[in-house]
Short mmCIF file of C-alpha atoms in Angstrom, two decimals:
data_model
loop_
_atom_site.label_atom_id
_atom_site.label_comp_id
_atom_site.label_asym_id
_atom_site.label_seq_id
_atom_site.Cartn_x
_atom_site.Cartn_y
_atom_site.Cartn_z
CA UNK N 1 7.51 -30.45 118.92
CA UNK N 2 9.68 -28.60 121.42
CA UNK N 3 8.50 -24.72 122.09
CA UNK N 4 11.75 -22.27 121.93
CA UNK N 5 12.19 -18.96 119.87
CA UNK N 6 11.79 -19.00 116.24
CA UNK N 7 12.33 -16.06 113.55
CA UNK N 8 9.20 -14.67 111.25
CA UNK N 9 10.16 -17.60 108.63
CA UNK N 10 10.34 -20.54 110.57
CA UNK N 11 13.61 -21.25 111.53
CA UNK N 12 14.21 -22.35 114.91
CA UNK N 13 16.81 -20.66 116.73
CA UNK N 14 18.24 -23.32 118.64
CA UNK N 15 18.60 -25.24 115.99
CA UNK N 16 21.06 -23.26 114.31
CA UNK N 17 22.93 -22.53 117.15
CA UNK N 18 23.85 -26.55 117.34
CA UNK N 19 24.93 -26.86 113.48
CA UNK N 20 28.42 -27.26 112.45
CA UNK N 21 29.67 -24.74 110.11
CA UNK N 22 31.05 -27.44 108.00
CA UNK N 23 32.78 -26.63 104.62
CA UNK N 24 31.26 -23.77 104.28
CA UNK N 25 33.90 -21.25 105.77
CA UNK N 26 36.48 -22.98 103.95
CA UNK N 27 34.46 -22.61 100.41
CA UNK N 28 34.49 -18.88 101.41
CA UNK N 29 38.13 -18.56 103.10
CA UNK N 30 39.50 -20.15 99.77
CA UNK N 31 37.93 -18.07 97.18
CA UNK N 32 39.25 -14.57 98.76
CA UNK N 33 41.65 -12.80 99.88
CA UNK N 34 43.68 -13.29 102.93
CA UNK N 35 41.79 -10.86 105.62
CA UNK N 36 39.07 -9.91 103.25
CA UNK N 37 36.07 -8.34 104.46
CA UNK N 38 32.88 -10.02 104.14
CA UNK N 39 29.32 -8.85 104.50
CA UNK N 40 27.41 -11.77 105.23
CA UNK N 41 23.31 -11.91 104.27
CA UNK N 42 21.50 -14.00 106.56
CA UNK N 43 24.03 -15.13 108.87
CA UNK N 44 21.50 -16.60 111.30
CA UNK N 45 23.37 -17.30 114.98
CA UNK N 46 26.43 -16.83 113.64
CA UNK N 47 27.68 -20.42 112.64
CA UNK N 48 29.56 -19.55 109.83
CA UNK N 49 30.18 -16.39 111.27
CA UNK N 50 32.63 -16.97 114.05
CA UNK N 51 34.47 -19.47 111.81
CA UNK N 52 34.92 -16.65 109.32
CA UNK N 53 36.59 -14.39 111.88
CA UNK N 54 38.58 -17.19 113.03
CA UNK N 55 40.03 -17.13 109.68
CA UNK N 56 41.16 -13.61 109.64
CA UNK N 57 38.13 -12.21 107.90
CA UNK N 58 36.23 -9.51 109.53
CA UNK N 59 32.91 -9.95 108.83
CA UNK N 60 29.79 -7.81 109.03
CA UNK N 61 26.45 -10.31 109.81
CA UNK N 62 22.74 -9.07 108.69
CA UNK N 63 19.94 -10.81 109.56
CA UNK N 64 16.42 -9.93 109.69
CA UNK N 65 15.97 -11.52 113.48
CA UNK N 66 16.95 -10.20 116.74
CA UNK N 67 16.84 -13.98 118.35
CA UNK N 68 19.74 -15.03 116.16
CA UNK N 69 21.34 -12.35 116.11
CA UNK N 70 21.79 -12.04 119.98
CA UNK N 71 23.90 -14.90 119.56
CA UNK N 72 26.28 -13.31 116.83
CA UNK N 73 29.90 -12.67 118.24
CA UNK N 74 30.98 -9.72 115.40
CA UNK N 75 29.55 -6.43 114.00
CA UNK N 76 26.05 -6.57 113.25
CA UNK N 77 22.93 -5.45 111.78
CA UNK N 78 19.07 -6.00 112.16
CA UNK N 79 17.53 -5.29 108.89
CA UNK N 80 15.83 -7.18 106.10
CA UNK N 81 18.46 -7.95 103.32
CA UNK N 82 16.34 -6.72 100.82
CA UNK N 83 16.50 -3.16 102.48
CA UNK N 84 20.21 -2.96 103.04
CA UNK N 85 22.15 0.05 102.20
CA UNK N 86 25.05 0.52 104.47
CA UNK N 87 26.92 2.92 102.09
CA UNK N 88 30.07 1.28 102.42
CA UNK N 89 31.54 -1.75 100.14
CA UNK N 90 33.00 -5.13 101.06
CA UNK N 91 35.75 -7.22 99.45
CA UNK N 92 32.76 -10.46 99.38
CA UNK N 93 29.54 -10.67 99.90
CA UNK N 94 28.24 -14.02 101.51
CA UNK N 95 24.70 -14.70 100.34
CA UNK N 96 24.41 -18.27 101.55
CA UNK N 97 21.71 -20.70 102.79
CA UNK N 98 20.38 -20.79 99.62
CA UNK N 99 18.67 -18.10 99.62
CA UNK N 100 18.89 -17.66 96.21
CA UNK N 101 16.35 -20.41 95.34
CA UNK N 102 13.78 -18.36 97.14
CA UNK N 103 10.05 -19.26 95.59
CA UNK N 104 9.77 -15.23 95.01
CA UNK N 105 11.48 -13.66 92.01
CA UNK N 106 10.90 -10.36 93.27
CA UNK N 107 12.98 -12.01 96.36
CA UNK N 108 15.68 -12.99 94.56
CA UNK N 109 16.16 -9.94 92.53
CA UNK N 110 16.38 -7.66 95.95
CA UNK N 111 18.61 -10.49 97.23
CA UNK N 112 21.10 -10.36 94.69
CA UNK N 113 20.59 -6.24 94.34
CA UNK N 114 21.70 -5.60 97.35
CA UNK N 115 24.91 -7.65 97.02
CA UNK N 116 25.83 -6.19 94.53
CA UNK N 117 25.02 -2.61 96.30
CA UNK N 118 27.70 -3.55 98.75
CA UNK N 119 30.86 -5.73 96.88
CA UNK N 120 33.71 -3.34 95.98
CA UNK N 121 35.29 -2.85 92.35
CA UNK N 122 37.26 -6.01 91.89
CA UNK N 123 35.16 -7.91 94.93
CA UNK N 124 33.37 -11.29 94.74
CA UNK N 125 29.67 -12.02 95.80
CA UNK N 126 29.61 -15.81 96.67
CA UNK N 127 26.11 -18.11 96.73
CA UNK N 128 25.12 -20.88 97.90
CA UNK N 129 22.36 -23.13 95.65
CA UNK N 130 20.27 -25.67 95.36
CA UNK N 131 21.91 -26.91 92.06
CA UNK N 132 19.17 -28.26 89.54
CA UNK N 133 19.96 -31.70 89.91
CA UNK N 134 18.95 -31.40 94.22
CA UNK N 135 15.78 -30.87 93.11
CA UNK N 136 15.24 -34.44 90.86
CA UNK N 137 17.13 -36.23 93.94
CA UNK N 138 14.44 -35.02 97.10
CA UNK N 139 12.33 -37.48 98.20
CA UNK N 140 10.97 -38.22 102.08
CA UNK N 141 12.82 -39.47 104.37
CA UNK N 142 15.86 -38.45 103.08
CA UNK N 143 18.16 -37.27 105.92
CA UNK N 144 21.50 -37.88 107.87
CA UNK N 145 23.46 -36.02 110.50
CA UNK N 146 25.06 -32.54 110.91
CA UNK N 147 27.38 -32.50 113.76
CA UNK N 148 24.89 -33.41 116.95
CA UNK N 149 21.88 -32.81 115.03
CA UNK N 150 19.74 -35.34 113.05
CA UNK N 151 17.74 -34.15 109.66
CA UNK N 152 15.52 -35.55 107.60
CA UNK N 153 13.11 -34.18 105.00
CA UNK N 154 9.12 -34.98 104.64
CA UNK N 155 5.94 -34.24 102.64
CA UNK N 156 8.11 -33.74 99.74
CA UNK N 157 5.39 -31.73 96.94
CA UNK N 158 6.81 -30.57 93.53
CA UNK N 159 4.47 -28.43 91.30
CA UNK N 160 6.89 -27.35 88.69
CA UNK N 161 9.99 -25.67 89.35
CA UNK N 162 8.59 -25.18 92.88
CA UNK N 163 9.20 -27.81 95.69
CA UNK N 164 7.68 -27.34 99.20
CA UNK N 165 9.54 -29.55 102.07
CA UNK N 166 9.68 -29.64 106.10
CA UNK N 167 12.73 -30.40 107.48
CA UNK N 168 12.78 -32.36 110.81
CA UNK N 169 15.17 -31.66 113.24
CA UNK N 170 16.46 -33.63 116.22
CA UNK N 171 19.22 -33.64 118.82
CA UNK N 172 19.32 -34.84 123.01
CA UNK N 173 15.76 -35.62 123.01
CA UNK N 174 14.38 -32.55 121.45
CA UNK N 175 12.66 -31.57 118.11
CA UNK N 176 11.69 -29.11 115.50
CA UNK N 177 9.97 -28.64 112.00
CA UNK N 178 10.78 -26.22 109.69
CA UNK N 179 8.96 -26.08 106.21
CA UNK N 180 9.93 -24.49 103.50
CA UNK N 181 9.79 -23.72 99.65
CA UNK N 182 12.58 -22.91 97.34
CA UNK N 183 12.77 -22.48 93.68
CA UNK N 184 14.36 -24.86 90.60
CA UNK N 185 17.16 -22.12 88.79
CA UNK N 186 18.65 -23.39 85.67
CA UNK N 187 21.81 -22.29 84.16
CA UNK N 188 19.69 -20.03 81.90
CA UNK N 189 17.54 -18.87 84.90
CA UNK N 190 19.90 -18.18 87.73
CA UNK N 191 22.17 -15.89 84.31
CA UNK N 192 19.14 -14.00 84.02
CA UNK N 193 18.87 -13.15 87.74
CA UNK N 194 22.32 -11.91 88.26
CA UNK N 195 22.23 -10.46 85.14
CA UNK N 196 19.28 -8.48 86.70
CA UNK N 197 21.35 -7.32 89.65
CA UNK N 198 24.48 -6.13 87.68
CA UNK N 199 26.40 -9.06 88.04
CA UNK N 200 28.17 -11.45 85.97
CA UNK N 201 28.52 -15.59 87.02
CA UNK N 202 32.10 -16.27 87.20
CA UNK N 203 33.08 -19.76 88.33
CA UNK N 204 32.03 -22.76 90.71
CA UNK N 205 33.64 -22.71 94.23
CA UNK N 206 32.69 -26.11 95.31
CA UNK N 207 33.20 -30.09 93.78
CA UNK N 208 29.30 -30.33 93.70
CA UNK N 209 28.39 -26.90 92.46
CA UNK N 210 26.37 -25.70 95.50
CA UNK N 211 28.65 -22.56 95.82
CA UNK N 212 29.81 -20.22 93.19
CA UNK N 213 31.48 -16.79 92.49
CA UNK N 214 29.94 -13.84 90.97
CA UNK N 215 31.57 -10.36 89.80
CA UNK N 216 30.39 -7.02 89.25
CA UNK N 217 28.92 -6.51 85.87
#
């Protein structure tokens, strides 16, 4: 495996910094308003990001790492999402990379808290999930492309609603692991969690249900 910087969790920084952005700032772009502004949780290196402001959205990235951040072309901030509190509201909240499958419930909670501590009256917080049905359909091997960078998925373990993966990246030559766990939500589930955080599911933003809305309770 390549050396190069990686953040407390694993992630490896270069990585991210050749991914596409793919559908993802179009999923948000359509389900706001026209120059809404958007706090985005975990926004990594920026890749969706810079495709946000490119849209006419100014945006307002948190992440917990000072390596991906450096790369980060917009307003930002260095803190741990789950101790937020900028005193100031947004018209969306982005709370992607499913981070809302973390293992942790205690994780999820502050997650989801502190979106809702920063959407305005009338705002939108939209997730990104792992829908149930991801979670029956992982198995090794499985993999493809994202832009220049190949994926694929080993030592697949399920033991319950938990699943435990590394992901094996690979582009010009070069590789990285990144293993990780994330958490089977059900309909009833994931209701209870926003419910949790003061806020109310409102409708799927994507074919495939892998993004959806969520208002203000």
């Amino acid at each position: 495996m390549d050396e190069g910087a990686f953040t407390a969790d694993g992630c490896p920084v270069e990585v991210y910094r050749l991914l596409p952005p793919g559908d993802e700032p179009g999923i948000v772009h359509a389900a706001i308003p026209e120059g809404a502004s958007i706090l985005e949780l975990g926004s990594g290196v920026g890749r969706i990001t810079h495709a946000l402001l490119e849209l006419g959205h100014p945006v307002v990235a948190v992440d917990d790492s000072p390596e991906m951040l450096a790369h980060v072309r917009a307003d930002k901030v260095c803190s741990k999402i789950e101790e937020l509190r900028l005193q100031r509201d947004f018209d969306a909240v982005l709370l992607g990379s499913h981070l809302v499958n973390a293992a942790s419930a205690v994780d999820r909670e502050a997650f989801l808290s502190t979106a809702r501590a920063h959407v305005a009256p009338g705002g939108r917080v939209l997730v990104e999930w792992h829908p149930p049905e991801w979670f029956e359909s992982v198995r090794d091997g499985q993999g493809g492309t994202l832009g220049r960078v190949g994926v694929r998925l080993d030592q697949v373990v399920r033991d319950g609603d938990l699943l435990s993966a590394v992901v094996r990246y690979s582009a010009s030559g070069r590789s990285w692991s990144q293993p990780f766990t994330c958490r089977r939500l059900d309909a009833e589930a994931l209701n209870v969690a926003l419910t949790r955080a003061g806020l109310v599911f409102e409708r799927w933003r994507a074919d495939d249900r892998t993004w959806f809305s969520a208002t203000p309770a």
